[in-house]
Coordinates of C-alpha atoms in Angstrom, one line a residue:
X1 CA 12.4 -16.2 -6.3
X2 CA 16.0 -16.2 -5.2
X3 CA 16.7 -14.7 -1.8
X4 CA 18.3 -11.3 -2.0
X5 CA 18.4 -10.5 1.7
X6 CA 20.8 -12.3 4.0
X7 CA 20.3 -16.0 4.8
X8 CA 18.8 -15.1 8.2
X9 CA 16.6 -12.2 7.1
X10 CA 14.3 -12.5 10.1
X11 CA 17.1 -11.9 12.5
X12 CA 18.6 -9.1 10.4
X13 CA 15.2 -7.4 10.1
X14 CA 14.5 -7.6 13.8
X15 CA 17.9 -6.2 14.7
X16 CA 17.6 -3.4 12.2
X17 CA 14.1 -2.4 13.3
X18 CA 15.2 -2.4 17.0
X19 CA 17.8 0.2 16.0
X20 CA 15.2 2.6 14.6
X21 CA 14.9 5.7 16.8
X22 CA 11.6 5.9 18.8
X23 CA 9.5 9.1 18.7
X24 CA 11.3 10.7 15.8
X25 CA 9.7 12.4 12.8
X26 CA 8.7 10.4 9.8
X27 CA 11.4 10.2 7.1
X28 CA 10.8 11.1 3.5
X29 CA 9.5 7.6 2.7
X30 CA 6.4 8.4 4.8
X31 CA 6.6 5.2 6.9
X32 CA 6.9 5.9 10.6
X33 CA 9.6 3.9 12.4
X34 CA 7.0 2.7 14.8
X35 CA 5.0 1.1 12.0
X36 CA 8.1 -0.7 10.7
X37 CA 8.9 -1.9 14.2
X38 CA 5.3 -3.2 14.8
X39 CA 5.1 -4.8 11.3
X40 CA 8.5 -6.5 11.9
X41 CA 7.2 -8.0 15.1
X42 CA 3.7 -9.1 13.8
X43 CA 4.2 -10.1 10.2
X44 CA 8.0 -9.8 9.4
X45 CA 7.6 -11.9 6.2
X46 CA 5.5 -9.1 4.7
X47 CA 8.5 -6.7 5.0
X48 CA 11.0 -9.3 3.8
X49 CA 8.8 -10.1 0.8
X50 CA 8.4 -6.4 0.0
X51 CA 12.1 -5.6 0.2
X52 CA 13.0 -8.7 -1.8
X53 CA 10.5 -7.8 -4.5
X54 CA 11.8 -4.2 -4.7
X55 CA 15.4 -5.3 -4.9
X56 CA 14.9 -8.1 -7.4
X57 CA 12.9 -5.9 -9.7
X58 CA 15.1 -2.9 -9.1
X59 CA 12.0 -1.0 -8.3
X60 CA 12.2 1.6 -5.6
X61 CA 9.8 4.5 -4.9
X62 CA 11.0 8.0 -5.3
X63 CA 10.8 8.4 -1.5
X64 CA 13.0 5.4 -1.0
X65 CA 15.5 6.8 -3.5
X66 CA 15.8 10.0 -1.5
X67 CA 15.4 8.6 2.0
X68 CA 18.3 7.5 4.2
X69 CA 18.0 3.7 4.2
X70 CA 19.2 1.3 6.8
X71 CA 20.8 -2.0 6.0
X72 CA 18.5 -4.8 7.0

């Protein structure tokens, strides 16, 4: 599968997740920022693969369509 995310997705993912506000309410997507931060530290490839798959198939959940998304 062609890469959709930047050529250095791990670095971009880590930087974006570090900018997530700590202790804030869960957004409409239902995924707490703390979960994204932990997953990005432990198994970042899972997030990258998920984001790439969603982007390549043009498949986004309704929550992602209404949520405020951050560039990774």
